[in-house]
Coordinates of C-alpha atoms and ligand atoms in Angstrom, one line a residue:
X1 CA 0.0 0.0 0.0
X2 CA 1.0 3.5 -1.0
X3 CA 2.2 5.7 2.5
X4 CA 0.5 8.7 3.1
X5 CA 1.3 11.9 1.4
X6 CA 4.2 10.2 -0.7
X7 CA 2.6 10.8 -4.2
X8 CA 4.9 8.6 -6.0
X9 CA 3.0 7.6 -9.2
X10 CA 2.5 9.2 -12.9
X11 CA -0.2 7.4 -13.9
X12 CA -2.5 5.0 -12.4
X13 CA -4.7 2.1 -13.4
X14 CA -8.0 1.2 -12.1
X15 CA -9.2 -1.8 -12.4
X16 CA -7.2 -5.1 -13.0
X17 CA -9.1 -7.7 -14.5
X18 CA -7.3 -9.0 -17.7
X19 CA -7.4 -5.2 -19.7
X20 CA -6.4 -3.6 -16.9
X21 CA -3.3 -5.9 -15.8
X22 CA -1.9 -6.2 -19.1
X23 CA -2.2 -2.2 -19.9
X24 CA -0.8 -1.6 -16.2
X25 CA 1.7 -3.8 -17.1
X26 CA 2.5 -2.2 -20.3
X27 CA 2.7 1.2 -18.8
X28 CA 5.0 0.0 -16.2
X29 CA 7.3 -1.1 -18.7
X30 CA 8.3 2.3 -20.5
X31 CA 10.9 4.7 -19.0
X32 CA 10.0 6.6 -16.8
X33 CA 6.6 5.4 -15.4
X34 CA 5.8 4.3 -12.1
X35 CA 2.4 3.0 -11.8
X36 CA -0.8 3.1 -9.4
X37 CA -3.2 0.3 -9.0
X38 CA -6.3 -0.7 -7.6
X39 CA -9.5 -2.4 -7.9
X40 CA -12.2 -2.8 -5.8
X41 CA -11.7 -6.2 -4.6
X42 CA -8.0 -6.5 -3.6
X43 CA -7.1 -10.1 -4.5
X44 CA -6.5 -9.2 -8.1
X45 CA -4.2 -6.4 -7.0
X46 CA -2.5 -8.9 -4.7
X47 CA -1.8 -11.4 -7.3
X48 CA -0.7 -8.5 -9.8
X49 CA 1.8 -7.0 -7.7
X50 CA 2.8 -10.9 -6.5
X51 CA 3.0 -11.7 -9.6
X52 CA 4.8 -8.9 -11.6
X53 CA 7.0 -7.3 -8.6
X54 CA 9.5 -6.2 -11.9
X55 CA 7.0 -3.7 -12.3
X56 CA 7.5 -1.7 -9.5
X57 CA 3.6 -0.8 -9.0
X58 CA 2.1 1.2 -6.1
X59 CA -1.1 -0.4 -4.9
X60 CA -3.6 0.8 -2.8
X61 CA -6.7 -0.4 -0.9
X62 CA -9.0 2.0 -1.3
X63 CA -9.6 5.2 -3.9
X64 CA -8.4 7.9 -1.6
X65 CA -5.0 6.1 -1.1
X66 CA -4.8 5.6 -4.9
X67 CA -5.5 9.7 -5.3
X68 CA -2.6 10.2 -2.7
X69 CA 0.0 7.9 -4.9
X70 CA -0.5 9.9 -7.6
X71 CA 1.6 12.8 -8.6
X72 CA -0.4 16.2 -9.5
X73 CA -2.0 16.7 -12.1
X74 CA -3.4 13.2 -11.3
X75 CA -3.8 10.7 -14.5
X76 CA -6.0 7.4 -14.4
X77 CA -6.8 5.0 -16.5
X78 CA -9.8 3.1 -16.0
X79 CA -10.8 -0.6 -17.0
X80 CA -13.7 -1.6 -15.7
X81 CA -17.0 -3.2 -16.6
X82 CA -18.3 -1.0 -19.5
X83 CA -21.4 1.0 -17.9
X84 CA -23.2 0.6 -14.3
X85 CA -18.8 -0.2 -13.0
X86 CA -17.4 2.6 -15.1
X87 CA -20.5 5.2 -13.8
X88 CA -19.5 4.0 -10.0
X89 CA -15.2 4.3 -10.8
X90 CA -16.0 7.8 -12.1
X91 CA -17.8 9.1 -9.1
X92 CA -15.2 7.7 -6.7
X93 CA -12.7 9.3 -8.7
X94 CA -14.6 12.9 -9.0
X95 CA -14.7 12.4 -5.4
X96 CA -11.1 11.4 -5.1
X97 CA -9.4 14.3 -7.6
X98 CA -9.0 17.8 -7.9
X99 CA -9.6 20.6 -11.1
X100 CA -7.1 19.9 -13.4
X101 CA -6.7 16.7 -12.9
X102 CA -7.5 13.6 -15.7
X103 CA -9.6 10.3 -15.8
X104 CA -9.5 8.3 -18.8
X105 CA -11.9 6.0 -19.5
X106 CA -10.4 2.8 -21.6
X107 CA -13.1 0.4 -21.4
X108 CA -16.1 0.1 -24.4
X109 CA -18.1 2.7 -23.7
X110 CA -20.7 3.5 -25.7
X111 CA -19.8 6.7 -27.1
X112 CA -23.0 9.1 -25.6
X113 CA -22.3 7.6 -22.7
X114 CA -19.0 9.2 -23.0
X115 CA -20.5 12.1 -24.1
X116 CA -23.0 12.4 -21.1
X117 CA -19.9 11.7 -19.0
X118 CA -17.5 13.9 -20.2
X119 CA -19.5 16.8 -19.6
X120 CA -20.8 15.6 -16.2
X121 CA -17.3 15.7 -15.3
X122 CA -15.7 19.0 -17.1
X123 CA -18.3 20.8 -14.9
X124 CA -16.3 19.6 -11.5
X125 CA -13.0 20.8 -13.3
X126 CA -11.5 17.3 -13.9
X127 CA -10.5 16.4 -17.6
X128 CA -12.4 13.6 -18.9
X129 CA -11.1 11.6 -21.7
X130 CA -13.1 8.3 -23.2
X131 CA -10.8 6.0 -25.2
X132 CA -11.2 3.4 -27.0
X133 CA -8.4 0.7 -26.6
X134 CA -8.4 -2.0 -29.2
X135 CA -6.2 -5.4 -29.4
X136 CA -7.5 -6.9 -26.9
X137 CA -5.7 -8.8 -24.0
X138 CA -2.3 -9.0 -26.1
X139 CA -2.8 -5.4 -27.3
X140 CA -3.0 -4.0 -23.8
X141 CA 0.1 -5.4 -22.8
X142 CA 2.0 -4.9 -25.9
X143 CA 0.6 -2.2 -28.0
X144 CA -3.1 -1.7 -28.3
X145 CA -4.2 0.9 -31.2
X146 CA -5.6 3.5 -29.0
X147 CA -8.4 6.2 -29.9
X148 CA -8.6 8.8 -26.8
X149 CA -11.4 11.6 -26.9
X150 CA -11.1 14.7 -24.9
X151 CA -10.3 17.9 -24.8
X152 CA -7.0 19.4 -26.3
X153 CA -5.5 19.9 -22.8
X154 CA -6.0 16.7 -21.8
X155 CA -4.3 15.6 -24.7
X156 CA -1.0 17.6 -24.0
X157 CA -0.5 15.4 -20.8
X158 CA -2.0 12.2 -22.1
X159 CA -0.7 12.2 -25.1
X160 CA 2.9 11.3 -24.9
X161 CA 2.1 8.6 -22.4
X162 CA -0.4 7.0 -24.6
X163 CA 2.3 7.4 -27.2
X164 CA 5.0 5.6 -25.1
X165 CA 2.4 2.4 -24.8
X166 CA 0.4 2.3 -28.3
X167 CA 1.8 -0.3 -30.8
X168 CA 4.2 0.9 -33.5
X169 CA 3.1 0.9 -37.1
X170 CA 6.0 2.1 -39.4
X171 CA 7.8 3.6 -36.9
X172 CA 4.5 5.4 -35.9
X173 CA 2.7 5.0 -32.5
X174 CA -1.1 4.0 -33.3
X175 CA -2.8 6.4 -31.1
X176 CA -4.0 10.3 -32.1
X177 CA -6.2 12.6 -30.7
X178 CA -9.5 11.7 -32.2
X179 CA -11.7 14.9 -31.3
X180 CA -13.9 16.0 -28.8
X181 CA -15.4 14.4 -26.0
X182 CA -17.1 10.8 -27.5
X183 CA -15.0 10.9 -30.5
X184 CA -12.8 8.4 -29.1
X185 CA -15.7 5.7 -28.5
X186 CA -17.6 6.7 -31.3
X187 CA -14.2 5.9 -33.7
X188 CA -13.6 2.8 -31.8
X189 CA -17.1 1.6 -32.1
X190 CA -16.8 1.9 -35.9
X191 CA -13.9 0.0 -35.9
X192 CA -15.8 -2.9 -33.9
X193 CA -18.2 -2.6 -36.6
X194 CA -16.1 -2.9 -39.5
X195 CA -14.2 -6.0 -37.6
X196 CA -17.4 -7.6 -38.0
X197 CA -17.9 -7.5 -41.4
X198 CA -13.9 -8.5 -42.3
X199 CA -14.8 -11.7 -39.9
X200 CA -18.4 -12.5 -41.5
X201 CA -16.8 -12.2 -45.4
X202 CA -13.8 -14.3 -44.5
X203 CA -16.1 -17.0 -43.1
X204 CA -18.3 -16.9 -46.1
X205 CA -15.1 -16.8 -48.0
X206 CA -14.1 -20.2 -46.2
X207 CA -17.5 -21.8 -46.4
X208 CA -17.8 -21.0 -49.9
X209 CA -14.3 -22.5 -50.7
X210 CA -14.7 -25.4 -48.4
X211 CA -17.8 -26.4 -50.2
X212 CA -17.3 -25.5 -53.4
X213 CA -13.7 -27.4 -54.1
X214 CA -13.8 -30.0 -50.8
X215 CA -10.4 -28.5 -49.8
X216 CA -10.2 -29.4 -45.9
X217 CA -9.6 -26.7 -43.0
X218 CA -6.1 -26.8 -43.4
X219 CA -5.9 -27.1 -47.3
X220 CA -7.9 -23.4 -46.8
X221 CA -5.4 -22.4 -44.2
X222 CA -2.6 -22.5 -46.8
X223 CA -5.2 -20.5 -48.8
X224 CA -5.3 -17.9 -46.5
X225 CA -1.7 -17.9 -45.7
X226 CA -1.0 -17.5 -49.3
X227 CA -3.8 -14.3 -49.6
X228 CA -1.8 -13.1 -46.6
X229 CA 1.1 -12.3 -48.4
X230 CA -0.7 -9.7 -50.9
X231 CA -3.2 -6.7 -50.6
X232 CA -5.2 -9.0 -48.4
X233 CA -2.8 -9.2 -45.4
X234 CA -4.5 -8.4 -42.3
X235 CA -4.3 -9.4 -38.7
X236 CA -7.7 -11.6 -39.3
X237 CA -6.4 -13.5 -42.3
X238 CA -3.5 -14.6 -40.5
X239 CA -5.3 -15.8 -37.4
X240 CA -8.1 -17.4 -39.8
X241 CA -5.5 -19.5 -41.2
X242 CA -4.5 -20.7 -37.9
X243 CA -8.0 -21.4 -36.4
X244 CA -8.4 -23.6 -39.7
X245 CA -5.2 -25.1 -39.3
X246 CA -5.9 -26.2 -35.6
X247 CA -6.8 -29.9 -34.5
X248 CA -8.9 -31.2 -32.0
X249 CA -6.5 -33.1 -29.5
X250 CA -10.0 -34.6 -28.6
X251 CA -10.9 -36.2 -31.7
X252 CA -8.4 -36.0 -34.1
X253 CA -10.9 -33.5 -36.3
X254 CA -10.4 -30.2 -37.3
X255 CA -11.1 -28.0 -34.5
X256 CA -13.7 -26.1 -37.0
X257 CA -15.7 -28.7 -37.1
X258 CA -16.0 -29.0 -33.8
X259 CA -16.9 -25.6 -32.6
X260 CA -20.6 -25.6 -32.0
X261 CA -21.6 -22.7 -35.3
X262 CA -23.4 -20.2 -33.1
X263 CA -21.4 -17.1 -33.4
X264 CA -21.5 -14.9 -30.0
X265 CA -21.6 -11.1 -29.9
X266 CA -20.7 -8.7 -27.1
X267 CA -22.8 -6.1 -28.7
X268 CA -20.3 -3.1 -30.0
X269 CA -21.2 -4.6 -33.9
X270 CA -25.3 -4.1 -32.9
X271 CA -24.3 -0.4 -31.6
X272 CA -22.7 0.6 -35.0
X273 CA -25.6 -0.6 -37.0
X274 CA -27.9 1.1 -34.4
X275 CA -26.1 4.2 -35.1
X276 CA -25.8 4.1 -38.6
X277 CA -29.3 3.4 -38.6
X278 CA -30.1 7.2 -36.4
X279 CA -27.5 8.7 -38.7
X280 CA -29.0 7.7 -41.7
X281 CA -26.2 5.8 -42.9
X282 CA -25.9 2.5 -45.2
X283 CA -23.6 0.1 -43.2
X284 CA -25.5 -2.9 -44.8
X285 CA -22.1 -4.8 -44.8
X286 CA -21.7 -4.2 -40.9
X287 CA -25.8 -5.1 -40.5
X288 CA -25.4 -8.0 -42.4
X289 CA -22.4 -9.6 -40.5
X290 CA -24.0 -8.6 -37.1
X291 CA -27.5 -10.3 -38.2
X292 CA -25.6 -13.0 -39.8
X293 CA -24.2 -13.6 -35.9
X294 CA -28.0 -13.3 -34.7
X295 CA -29.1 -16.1 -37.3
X296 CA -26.7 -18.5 -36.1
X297 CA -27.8 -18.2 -32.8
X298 CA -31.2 -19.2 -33.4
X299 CA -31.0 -23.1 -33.1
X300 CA -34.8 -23.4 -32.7
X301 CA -35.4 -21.8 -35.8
X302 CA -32.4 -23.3 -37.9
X303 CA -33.4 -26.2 -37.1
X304 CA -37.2 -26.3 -38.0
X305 CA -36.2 -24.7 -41.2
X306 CA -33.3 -27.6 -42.0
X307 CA -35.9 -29.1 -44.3
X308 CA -36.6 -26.2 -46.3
X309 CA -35.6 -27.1 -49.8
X310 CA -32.4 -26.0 -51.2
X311 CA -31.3 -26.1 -54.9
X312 CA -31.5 -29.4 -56.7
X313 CA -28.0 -29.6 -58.1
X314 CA -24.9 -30.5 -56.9
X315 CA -22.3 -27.4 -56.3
X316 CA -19.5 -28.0 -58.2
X317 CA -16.8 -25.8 -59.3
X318 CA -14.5 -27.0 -62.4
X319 CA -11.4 -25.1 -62.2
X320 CA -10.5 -24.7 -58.1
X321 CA -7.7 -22.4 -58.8
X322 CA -9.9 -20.1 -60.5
X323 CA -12.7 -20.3 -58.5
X324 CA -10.6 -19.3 -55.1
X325 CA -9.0 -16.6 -57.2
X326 CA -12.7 -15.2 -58.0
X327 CA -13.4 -16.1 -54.2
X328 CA -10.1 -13.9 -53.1
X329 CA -11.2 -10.8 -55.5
X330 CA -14.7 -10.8 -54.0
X331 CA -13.5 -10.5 -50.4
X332 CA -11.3 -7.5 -51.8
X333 CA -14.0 -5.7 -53.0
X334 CA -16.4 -6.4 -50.0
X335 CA -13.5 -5.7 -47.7
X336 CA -13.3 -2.3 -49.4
X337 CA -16.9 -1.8 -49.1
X338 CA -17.0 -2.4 -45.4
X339 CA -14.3 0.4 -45.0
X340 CA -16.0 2.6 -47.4
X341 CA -19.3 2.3 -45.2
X342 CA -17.7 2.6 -42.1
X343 CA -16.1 6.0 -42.7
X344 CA -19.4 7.1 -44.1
X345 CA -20.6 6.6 -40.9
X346 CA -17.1 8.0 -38.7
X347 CA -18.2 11.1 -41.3
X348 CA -21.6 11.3 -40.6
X349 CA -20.8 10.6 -36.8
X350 CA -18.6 13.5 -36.7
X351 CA -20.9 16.1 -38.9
X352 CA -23.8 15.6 -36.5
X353 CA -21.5 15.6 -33.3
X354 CA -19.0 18.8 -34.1
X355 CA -15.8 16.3 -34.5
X356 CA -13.1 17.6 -36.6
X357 CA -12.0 14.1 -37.3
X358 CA -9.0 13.3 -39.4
X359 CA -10.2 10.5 -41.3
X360 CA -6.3 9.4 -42.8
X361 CA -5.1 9.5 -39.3
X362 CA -8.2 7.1 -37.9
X363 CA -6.8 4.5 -40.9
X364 CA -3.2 5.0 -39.9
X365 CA -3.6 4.4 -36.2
X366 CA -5.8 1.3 -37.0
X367 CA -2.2 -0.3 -38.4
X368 CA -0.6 -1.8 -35.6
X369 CA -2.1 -3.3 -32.8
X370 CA -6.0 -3.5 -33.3
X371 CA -8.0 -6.5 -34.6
X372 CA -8.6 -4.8 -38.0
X373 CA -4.7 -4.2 -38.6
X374 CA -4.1 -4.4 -42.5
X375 CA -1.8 -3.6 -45.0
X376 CA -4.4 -1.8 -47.2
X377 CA -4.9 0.8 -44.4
X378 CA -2.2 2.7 -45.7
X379 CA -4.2 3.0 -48.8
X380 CA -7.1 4.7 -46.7
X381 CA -5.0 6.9 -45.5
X382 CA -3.2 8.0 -48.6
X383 CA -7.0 8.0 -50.5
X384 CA -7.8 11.0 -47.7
X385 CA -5.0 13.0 -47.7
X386 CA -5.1 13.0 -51.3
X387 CA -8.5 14.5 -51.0
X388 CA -9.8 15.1 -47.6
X389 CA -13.3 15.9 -48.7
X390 CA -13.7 12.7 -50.4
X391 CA -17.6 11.6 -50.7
X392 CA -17.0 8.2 -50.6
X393 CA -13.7 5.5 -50.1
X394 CA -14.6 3.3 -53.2
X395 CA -14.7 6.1 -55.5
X396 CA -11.0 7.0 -54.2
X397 CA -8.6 6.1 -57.8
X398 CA -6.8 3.4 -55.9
X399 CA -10.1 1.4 -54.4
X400 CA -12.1 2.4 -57.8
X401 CA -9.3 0.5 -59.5
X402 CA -9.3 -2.3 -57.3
X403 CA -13.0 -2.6 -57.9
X404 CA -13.3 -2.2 -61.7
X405 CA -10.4 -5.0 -61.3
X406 CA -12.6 -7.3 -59.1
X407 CA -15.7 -7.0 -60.1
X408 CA -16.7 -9.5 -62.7
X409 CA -15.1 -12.1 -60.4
X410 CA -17.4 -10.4 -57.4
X411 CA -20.6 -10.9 -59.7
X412 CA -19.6 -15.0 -60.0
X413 CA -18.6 -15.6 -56.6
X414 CA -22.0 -13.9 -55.4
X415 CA -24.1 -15.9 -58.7
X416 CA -22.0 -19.0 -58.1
X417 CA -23.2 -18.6 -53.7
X418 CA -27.1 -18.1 -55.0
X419 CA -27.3 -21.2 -57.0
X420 CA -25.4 -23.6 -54.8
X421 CA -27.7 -22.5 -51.7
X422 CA -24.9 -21.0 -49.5
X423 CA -25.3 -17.9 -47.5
X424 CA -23.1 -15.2 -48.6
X425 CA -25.0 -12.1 -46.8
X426 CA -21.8 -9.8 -46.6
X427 CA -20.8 -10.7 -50.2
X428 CA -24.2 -10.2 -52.0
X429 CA -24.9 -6.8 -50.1
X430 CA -21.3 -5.6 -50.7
X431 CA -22.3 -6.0 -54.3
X432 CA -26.0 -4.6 -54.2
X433 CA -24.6 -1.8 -52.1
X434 CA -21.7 -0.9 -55.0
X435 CA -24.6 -1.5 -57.9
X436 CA -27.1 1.0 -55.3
X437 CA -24.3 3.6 -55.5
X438 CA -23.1 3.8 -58.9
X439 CA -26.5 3.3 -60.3
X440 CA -27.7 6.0 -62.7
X441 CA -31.1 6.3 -61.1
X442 CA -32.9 3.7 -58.5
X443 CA -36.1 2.6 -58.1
X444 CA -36.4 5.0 -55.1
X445 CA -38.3 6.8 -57.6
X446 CA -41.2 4.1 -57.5
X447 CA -41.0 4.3 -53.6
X448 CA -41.6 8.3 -53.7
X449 CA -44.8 7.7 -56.2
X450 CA -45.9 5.2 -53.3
X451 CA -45.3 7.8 -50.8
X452 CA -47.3 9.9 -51.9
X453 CA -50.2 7.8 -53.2
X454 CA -50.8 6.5 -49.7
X455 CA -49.6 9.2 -47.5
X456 CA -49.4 12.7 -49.8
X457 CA -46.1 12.6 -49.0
X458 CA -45.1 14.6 -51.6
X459 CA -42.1 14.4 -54.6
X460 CA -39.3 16.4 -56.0
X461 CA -39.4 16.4 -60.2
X462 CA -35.8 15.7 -62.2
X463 CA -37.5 18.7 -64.5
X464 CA -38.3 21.5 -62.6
X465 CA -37.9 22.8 -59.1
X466 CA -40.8 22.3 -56.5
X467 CA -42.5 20.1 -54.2
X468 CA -44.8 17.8 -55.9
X469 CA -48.2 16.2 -55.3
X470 CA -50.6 13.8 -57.7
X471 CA -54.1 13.7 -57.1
X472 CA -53.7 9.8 -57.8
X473 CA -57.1 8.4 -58.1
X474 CA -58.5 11.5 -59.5
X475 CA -57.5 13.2 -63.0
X476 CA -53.8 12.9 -61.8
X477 CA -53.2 16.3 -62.4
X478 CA -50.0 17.7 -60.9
X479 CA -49.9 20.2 -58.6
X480 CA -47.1 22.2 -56.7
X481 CA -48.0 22.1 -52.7
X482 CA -44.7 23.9 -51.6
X483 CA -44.1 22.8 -48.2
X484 CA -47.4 21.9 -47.6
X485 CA -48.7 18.3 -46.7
X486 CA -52.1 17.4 -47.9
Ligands
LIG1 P1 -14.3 -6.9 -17.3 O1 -15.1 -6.2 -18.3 O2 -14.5 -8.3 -17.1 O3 -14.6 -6.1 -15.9 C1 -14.0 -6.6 -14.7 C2 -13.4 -5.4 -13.9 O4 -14.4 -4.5 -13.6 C3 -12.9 -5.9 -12.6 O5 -11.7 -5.1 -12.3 C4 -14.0 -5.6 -11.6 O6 -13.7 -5.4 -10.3 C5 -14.5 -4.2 -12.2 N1 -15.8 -3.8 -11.8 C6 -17.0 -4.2 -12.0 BR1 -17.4 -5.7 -13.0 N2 -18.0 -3.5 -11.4 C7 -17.3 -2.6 -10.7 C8 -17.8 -1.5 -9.9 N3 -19.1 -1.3 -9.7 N4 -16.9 -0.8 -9.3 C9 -15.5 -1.0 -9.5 N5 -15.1 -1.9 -10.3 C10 -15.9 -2.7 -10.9 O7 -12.7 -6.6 -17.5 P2 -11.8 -6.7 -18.9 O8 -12.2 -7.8 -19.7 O9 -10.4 -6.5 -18.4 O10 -12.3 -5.3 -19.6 C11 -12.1 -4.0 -19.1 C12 -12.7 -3.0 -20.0 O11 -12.0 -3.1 -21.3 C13 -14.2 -3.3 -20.4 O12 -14.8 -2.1 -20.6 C14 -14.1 -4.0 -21.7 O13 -15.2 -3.8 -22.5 C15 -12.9 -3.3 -22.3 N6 -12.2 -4.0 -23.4 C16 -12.0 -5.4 -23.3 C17 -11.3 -6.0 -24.3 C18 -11.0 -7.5 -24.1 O14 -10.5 -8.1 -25.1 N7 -11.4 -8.1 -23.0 C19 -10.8 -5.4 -25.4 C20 -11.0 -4.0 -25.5 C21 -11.7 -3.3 -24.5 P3 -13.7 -6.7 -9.3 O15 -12.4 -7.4 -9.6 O16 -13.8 -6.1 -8.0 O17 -14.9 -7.5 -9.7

């Protein structure tokens, strides 16, 4: 336990369940640092400090001993329980600090929780800072990519200890200033989204390989470690290759096979759709992978609906080498799609919430350390600070080309899914999103004569300009109602 009065700490950590060990841990480790724990119930401080006594950490038993072990301005880091814990650490801490002094929260907070938070707190005089860590367990305690919120001041201080402990992407730390005060959690929640989708497409692209050519797990696996030498390397190839490669000690089968196919969620994919959804923005590749989760996990339904008839001939693809190549460009293109949608919705997140968010630096700290790390991020980034203002990803001359180059092989994988019977949710609405975009004109058309046959809605003309309503049933005469609804 820390001794009175001896303020001995830069930075603290508050709670130290796995997160919070490991990014303790982590922070203990750089130059300069010396470290202040607790959590509520002490035996995980114990065995931490028992544990790892290299790291030199101060516990303490309580909050107000923590506060006292920790040089002014005061720093913590909390990593709790996301909601009803972190509310409870944040009052203890208000309680516990002083004006000027900062409390970061790291855990997955939903970002208007941050919000609601950040100013609840800024009016006491303490800093408030909502970031999202991503990486995971391994992350934390080697270099997570980290997206902090907060105000610029907070920043100064935070900043180069964040910095010291992000993970290192080409000789740059993965962690920047994201904006304002949910910015953090709002960017970080869009990455959980988009993590989705790169799962979801890679299992299709697995499912439709595995039953298409009969190649076993592992066969894939040397697929995948193959596509993970070119524009497809990412963090989630790699690891798909060795979750196909694995055997069950059990039964000798591959551990695939075994895993029970009901694909859990902890709920950050549902809050991006949900989002996207107020925002008015079209993340159908992120709805599809999260709803593609929830359909797995309806055994009662899956399995009265077994018998359902699926197509009557046998799926079989002639030239294997081909047919994976096809099955490699369509996760390209759907992959670039999921991107593309998910910084519609980082752009619409930030127009309606007053962040001046740097969309190049979001792709360049999502390099290193995060579950989404990928080579092509650097394309992202280089797409935006060619042209900041750019309306949308695909259109961008390096993912246009990419497309144009993919997408005949895109249309056969997704025909090819349809008439064998095998799900491909992420793929075909990749595609019918890129054919909604670049169409000429949609049939939204039709839906605005609905509109306003049933509900007087009203439409715009392509001729002229006005606000438009047609007495339908009558002598369908035309005639401007400006504004007004009839
Ligand atoms: P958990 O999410 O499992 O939370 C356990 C911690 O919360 C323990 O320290 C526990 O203290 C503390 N806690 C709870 Br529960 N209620 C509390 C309360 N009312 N007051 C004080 N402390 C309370 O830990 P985790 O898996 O290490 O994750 C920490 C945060 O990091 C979460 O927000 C999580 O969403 C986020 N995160 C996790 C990952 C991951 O891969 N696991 C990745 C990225 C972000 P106790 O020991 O006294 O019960």
């Amino acid at each position: 336990m820390s001794e009175s009065g001896a303020a001995q700490a830069n930075i603290g950590v508050v709670g130290l369940a796995v997160m919070g060990s490991n990014l303790a841990r982590n922070l203990a480790s750089r130059e300069g640092n010396t470290v202040a724990v607790y959590n509520r119930t002490w035996e995980r401080t114990d065995t931490l400090i028992t544990e790892h006594p290299e790291a030199g950490f101060v516990p303490s038993k309580t909050i107000g001993e923590f506060a006292a072990s920790l040089a002014k301005p005061r720093t913590a880091i909390i990593m709790v329980q996301a909601g009803r814990g972190t509310d409870a650490v944040i009052d203890q801490l208000v309680e516990a600090f002083e004006p000027g002094d900062i409390i970061v929260d790291g855990g997955n907070a939903l970002f208007t929780d941050t919000i609601r938070r950040e100013k609840a707190v800024r009016e006491t005089g303490i800093n408030f800072v909502g970031a999202g860590i991503s990486g995971g367990e391994e992350g934390a305690l080697n270099g997570p990519s980290i997206m902090p919120g907060g105000s610029k001041e907070a920043w100064q201080t935070l900043g180069p200890i964040l910095k010291s402990i992000a993970a290192i992407a080409e000789g740059e730390p993965c962690v920047t200033h994201v904006g304002t005060d949910g910015a953090g959690h709002f960017v970080k929640m869009v990455h959980n989204g988009i993590e989705y989708a790169d799962m979801q497409l890679i299992a299709e692209a697995y499912d439709l390989i595995r039953r298409g050519t009969g190649k076993s797990p592992a066969e894939i696996a040397d697929v995948f470690a193959e596509w993970n030498k070119g524009e497809l390397e990412s963090y989630l190839i790699e690891i798909t290759a060795e979750v196909l490669r694995q055997v069950d000690a059990e039964t000798g089968k591959p551990l695939v096979d075994v895993i029970l196919d009901q694909a859990g969620a902890k709920g950050t994919g549902a809050w991006t759709v949900q989002t996207a959804l107020d925002l008015g923005v079209p993340v159908s590749g992120i709805a599809e992978a999260v709803f593609a989760r929830s359909l797995s996990s309806k055994p009662a339904q899956r399995a009265a609906a077994a018998e359902l008839p699926g197509p009557d001939t046998e799926f079989t693809v002639e030239d294997t080498e081909a047919f994976i190549e096809d099955v490699r460009q369509a996760l390209y293109a759907s992959k670039i799609i999921a991107y593309s949608q998910g910084f519609d919705e980082i752009v619409a997140g930030a127009e309606q919430y007053g962040w001046d968010i740097k969309k190049g630096d979001i792709a360049s700290i999502w390099r290193g350390g995060c579950i989404i790390r990928a080579q092509f991020l650097n394309r992202i980034t280089e797409a935006y600070a060619a042209e900041p203002g750019l309306v949308a990803l695909v259109t961008a001359p390096y993912f246009r080309d990419a497309v144009t180059t993919a997408q005949a092989a895109w249309r056969r994988v997704v025909i090819a899914a349809a008439e064998a019977g095998i799900p491909s949710p992420a793929f075909s609405s990749s595609l019918a999103y890129y054919d909604g975009l670049r169409a000429d004109r949609l049939p939204a058309s039709v839906i605005q004569g609905q509109r306003d046959f049933f509900g007087a809605h009203t439409y715009k003309r392509v001729d002229k300009e006005g606000t438009f309503h047609t007495l339908w049933s009558g002598d369908r005469t035309e005639i401007e109602s400006a504004g007004s609804s009839h």
